[in-house]
Short mmCIF file of C-alpha atoms in Angstrom, two decimals:
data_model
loop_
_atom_site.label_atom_id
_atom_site.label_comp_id
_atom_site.label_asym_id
_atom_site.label_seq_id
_atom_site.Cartn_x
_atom_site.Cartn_y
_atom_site.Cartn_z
CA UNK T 1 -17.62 17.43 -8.87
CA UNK T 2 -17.12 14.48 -6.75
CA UNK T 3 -19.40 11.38 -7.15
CA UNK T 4 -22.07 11.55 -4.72
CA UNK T 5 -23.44 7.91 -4.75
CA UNK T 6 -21.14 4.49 -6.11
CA UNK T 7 -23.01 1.67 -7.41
CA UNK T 8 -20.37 -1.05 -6.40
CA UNK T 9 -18.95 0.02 -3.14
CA UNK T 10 -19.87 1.87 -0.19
CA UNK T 11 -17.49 5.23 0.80
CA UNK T 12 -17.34 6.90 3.88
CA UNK T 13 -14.78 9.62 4.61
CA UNK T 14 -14.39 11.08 8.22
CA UNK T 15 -11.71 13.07 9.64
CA UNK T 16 -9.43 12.39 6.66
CA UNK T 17 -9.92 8.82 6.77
CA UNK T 18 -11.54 7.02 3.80
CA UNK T 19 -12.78 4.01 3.92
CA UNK T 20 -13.77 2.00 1.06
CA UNK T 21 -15.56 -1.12 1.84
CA UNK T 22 -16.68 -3.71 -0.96
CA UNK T 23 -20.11 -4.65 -0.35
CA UNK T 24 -21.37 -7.56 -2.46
CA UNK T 25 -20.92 -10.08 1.29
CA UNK T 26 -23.16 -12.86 -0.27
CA UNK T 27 -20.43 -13.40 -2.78
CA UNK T 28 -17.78 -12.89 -1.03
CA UNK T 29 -17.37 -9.04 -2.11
CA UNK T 30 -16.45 -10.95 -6.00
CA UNK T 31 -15.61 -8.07 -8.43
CA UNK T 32 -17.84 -7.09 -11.05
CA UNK T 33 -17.59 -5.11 -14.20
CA UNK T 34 -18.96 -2.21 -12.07
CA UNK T 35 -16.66 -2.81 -9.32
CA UNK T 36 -13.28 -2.82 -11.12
CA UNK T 37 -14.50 0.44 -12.13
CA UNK T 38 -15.62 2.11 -9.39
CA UNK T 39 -12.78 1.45 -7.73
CA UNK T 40 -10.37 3.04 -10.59
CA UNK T 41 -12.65 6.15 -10.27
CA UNK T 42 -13.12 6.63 -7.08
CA UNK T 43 -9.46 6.32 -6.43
CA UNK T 44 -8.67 9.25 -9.24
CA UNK T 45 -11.44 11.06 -7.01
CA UNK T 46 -9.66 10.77 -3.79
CA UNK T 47 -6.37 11.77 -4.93
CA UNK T 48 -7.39 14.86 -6.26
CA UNK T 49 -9.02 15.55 -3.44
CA UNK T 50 -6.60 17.38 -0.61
CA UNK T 51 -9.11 15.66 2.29
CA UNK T 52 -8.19 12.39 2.70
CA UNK T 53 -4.82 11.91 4.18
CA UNK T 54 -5.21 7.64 4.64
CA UNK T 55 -7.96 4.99 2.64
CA UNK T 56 -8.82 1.80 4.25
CA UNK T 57 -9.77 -0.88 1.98
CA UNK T 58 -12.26 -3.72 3.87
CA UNK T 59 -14.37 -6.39 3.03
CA UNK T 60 -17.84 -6.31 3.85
CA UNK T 61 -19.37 -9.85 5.43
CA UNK T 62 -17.26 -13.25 5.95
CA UNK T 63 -13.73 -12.06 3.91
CA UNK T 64 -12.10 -9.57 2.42
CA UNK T 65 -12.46 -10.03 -1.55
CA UNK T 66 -13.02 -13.57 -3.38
CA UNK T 67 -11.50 -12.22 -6.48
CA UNK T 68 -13.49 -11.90 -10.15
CA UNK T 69 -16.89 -13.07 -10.13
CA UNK T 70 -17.43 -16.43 -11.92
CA UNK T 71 -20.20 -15.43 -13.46
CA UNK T 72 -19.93 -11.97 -14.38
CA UNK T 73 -16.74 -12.02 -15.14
CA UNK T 74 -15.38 -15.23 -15.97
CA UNK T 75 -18.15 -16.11 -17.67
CA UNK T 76 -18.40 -12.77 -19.84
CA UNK T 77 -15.15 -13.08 -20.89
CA UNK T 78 -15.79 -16.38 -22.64
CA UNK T 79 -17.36 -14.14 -25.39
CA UNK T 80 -15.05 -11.45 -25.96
CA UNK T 81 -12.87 -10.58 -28.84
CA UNK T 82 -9.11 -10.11 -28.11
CA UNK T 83 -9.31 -5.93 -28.02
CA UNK T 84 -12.54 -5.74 -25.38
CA UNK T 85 -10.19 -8.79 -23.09
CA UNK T 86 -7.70 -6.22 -23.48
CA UNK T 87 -9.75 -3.26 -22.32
CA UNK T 88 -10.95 -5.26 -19.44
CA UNK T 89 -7.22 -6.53 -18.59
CA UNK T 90 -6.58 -3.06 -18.65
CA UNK T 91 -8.91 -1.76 -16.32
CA UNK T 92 -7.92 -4.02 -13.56
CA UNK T 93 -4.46 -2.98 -13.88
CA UNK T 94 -5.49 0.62 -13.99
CA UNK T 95 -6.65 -0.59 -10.04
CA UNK T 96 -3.98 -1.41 -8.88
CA UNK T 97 -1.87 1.85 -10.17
CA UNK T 98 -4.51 3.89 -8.79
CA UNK T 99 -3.64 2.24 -5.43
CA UNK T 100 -0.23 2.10 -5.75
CA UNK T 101 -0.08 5.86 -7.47
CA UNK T 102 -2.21 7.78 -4.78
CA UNK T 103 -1.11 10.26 -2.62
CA UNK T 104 -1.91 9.01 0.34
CA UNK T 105 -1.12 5.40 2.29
CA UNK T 106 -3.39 2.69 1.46
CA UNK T 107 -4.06 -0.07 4.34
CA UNK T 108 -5.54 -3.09 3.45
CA UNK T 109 -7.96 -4.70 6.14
CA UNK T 110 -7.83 -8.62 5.34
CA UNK T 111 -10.06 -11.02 7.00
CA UNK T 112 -11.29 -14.52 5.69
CA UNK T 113 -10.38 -15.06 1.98
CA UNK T 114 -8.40 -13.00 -0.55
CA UNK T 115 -8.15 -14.88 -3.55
CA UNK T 116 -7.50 -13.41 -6.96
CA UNK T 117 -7.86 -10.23 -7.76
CA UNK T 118 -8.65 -9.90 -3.89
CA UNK T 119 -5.23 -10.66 -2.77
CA UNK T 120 -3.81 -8.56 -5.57
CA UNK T 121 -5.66 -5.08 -4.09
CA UNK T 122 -4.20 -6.22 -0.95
CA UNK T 123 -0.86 -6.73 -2.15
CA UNK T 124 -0.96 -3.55 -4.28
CA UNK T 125 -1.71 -1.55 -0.81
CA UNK T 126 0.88 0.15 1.52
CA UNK T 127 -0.45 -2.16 4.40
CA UNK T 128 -2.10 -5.30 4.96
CA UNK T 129 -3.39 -5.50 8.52
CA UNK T 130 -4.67 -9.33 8.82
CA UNK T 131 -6.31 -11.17 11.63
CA UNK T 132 -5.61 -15.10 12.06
CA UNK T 133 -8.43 -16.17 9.43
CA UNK T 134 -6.72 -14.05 6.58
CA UNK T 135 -5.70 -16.86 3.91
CA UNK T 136 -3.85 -15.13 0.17
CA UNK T 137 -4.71 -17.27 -2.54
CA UNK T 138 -2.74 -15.74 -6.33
CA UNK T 139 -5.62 -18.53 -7.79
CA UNK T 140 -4.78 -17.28 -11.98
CA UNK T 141 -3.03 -20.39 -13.02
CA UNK T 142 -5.71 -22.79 -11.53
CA UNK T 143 -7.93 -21.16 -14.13
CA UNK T 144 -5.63 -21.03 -16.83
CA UNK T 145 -4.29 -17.95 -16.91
CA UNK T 146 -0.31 -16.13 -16.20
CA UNK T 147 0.22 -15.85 -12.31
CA UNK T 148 1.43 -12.62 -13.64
CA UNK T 149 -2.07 -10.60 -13.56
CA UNK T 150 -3.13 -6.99 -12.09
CA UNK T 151 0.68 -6.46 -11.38
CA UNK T 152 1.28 -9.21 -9.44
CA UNK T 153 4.81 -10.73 -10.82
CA UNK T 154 6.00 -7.30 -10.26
CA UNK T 155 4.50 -6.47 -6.81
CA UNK T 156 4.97 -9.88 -5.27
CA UNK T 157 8.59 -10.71 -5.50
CA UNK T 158 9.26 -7.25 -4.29
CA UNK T 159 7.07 -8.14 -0.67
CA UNK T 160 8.15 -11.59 -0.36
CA UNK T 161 11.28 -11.85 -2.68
CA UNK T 162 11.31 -14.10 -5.89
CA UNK T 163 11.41 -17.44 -4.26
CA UNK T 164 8.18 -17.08 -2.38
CA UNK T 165 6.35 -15.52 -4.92
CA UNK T 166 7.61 -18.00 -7.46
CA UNK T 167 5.52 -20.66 -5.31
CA UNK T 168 2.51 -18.58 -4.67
CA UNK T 169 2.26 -17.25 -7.94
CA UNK T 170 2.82 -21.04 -9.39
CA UNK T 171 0.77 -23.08 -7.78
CA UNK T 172 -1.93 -20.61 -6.49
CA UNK T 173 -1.97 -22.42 -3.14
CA UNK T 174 -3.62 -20.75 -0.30
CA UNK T 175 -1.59 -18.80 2.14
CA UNK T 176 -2.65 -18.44 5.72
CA UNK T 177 -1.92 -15.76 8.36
CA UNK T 178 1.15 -17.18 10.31
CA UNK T 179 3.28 -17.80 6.92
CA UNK T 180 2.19 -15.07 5.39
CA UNK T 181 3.17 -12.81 8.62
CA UNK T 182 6.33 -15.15 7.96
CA UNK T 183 7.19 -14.02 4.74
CA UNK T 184 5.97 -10.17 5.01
CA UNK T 185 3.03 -10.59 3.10
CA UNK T 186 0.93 -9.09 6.23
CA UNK T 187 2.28 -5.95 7.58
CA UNK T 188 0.67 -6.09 11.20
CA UNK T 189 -1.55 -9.12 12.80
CA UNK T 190 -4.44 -7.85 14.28
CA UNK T 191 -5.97 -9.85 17.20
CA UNK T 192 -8.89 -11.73 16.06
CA UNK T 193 -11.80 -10.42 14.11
CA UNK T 194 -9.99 -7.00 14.75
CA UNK T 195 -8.62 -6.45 11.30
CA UNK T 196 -10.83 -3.29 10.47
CA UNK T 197 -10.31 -2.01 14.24
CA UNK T 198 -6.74 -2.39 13.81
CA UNK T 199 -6.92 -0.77 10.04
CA UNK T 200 -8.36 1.79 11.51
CA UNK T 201 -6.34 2.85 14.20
CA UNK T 202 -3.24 2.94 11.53
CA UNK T 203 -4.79 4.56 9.85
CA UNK T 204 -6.15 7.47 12.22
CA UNK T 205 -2.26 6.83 12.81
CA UNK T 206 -1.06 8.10 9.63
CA UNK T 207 -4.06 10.69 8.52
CA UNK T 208 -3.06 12.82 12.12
CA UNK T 209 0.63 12.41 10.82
CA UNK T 210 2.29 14.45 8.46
CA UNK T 211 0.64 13.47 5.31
CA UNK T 212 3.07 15.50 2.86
CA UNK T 213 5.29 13.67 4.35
CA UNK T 214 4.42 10.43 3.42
CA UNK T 215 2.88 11.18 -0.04
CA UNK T 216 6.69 11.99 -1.13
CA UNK T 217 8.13 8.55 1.16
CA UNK T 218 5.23 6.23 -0.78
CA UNK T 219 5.88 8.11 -3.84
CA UNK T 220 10.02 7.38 -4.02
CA UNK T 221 9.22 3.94 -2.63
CA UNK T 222 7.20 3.41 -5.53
CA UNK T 223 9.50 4.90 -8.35
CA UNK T 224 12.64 3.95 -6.62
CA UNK T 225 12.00 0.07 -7.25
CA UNK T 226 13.65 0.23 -10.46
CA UNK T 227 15.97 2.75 -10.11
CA UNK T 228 20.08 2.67 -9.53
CA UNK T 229 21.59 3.60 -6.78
CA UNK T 230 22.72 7.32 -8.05
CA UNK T 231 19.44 8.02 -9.59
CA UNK T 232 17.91 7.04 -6.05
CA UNK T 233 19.86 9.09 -3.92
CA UNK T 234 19.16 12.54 -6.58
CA UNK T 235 15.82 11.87 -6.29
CA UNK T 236 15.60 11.64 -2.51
CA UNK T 237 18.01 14.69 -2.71
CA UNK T 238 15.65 16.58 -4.47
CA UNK T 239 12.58 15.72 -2.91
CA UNK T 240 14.09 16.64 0.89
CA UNK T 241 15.27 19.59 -0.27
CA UNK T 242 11.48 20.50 -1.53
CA UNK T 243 9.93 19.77 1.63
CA UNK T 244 12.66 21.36 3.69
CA UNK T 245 10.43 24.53 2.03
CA UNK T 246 7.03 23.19 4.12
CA UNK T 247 5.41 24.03 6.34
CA UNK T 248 5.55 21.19 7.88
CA UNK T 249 9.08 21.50 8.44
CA UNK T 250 8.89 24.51 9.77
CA UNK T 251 6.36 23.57 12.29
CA UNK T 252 8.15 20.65 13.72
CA UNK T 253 11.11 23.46 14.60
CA UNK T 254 8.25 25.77 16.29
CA UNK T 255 7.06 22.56 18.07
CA UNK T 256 10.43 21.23 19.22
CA UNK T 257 11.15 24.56 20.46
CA UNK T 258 8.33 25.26 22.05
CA UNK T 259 8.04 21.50 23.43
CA UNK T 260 4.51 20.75 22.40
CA UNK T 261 2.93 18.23 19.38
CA UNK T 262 3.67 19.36 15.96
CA UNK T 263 0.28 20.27 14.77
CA UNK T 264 0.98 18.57 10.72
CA UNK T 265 -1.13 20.72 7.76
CA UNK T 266 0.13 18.50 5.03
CA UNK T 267 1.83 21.95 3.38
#
């Protein structure tokens, strides 16, 4: 049964549109404990669920996500042995594989400050719709740790190639909207303080679209990364030759013949 009520972040699903907003706006939406794992849960909820066709991830308040709480996090961690750091470690990867590994797109909705952790949910989603106060900040090796955390040395070069991402990932410097529109870090600028609205609208975009569709084109984006080229090309022959078995295929024949809309089932 699904979870009815999350501690850590506030849900709302209509019309096949989730929206996951994280809710903590007096500190910046900083992650918790709780947090980290709400988020892997709810996301393993979701995509088993065949209702939600897009997920919009916002930030509740002044930005988008401030990264790990000081506190509650940092703090904590001070006093853990080596195998609970690694739990934890693990956790916040599991994140960003739940984002990456869902079966429907993920847009990011970036205003303000995405720092940390933040800016690696961000990076780790299909689309980051920004408005002109969005500033990225990778901030791990200004605390001490590898720039390489939550995925990031593999995600990041593949966005904004290995030379940008060797200098963000470095030196942890902050990132605002025009160079990271520059570099591809944000997908689509939104006007200003219209991230969410814009978000939204994609995302409305993609749920009326057809969704088995792009479950299969985020899913070979994903695994294709690290494949050659022959391997590639199997896989996108077998996948084509699934769907060519939909329904949806089939109905954009009827609709083309016909000359209306293609009404999309996701089947």
């Amino acid at each position: 049964m699904p979870t009815e009520n999350w501690q850590h972040i506030r849900l709302d699903v209509t019309g096949g549109v989730a929206t996951v907003t994280l809710d903590r706006p007096e500190k910046l939406n900083a992650l918790t404990f709780g947090a980290y794992a709400d988020l892997r849960d709810l996301l393993a909820e979701l995509s088993r669920s065949r209702a939600v066709r897009a997920l919009v991830l916002a930030g509740e308040g002044r930005g988008f996500c401030s990264g790990g709480d000081v506190d509650e996090i940092i703090g904590a961690t001070l006093g853990m042995d080596t195998g609970r750091l690694l739990d934890f470690n693990r956790m916040t990867g599991q994140v960003v594989r739940a984002v990456r590994e869902a079966p429907f797109p993920v847009i990011a909705a970036v205003h303000g400050v995405a720092a940390g952790a933040g800016a690696v949910l961000a990076l780790a989603a299909d689309f980051r719709v920004a408005d002109p106060s969005a500033r990225f900040a990778f901030l791990f090796t200004r605390v001490g740790l590898s720039g390489g955390d939550m995925g990031a040395a593999y995600l990041l070069p593949r966005v904004v190639g290995l030379g940008h991402a060797t200098r963000l990932l470095m030196l942890g410097e902050p990132v605002r909207a025009p160079e990271a529109e520059r570099i591809g870090l944000i997908s689509l600028m939104a006007d200003e303080g219209r991230a969410d609205t814009a978000a939204q609208d994609l995302a409305r975009r993609l749920a009326d679209g057809p969704a088995l569709a792009h479950a299969q084109t985020k899913a070979l984006l994903t695994a294709e990364l690290d494949m050659p080229l022959a391997a590639a090309v199997e896989l996108d022959a077998s996948t084509q030759a699934l769907l060519m078995n939909s329904s949806d295929y089939a109905e954009f024949h009827a609709a083309f013949t016909e000359k209306r809309p293609p009404e999309w089932q996701g089947r």
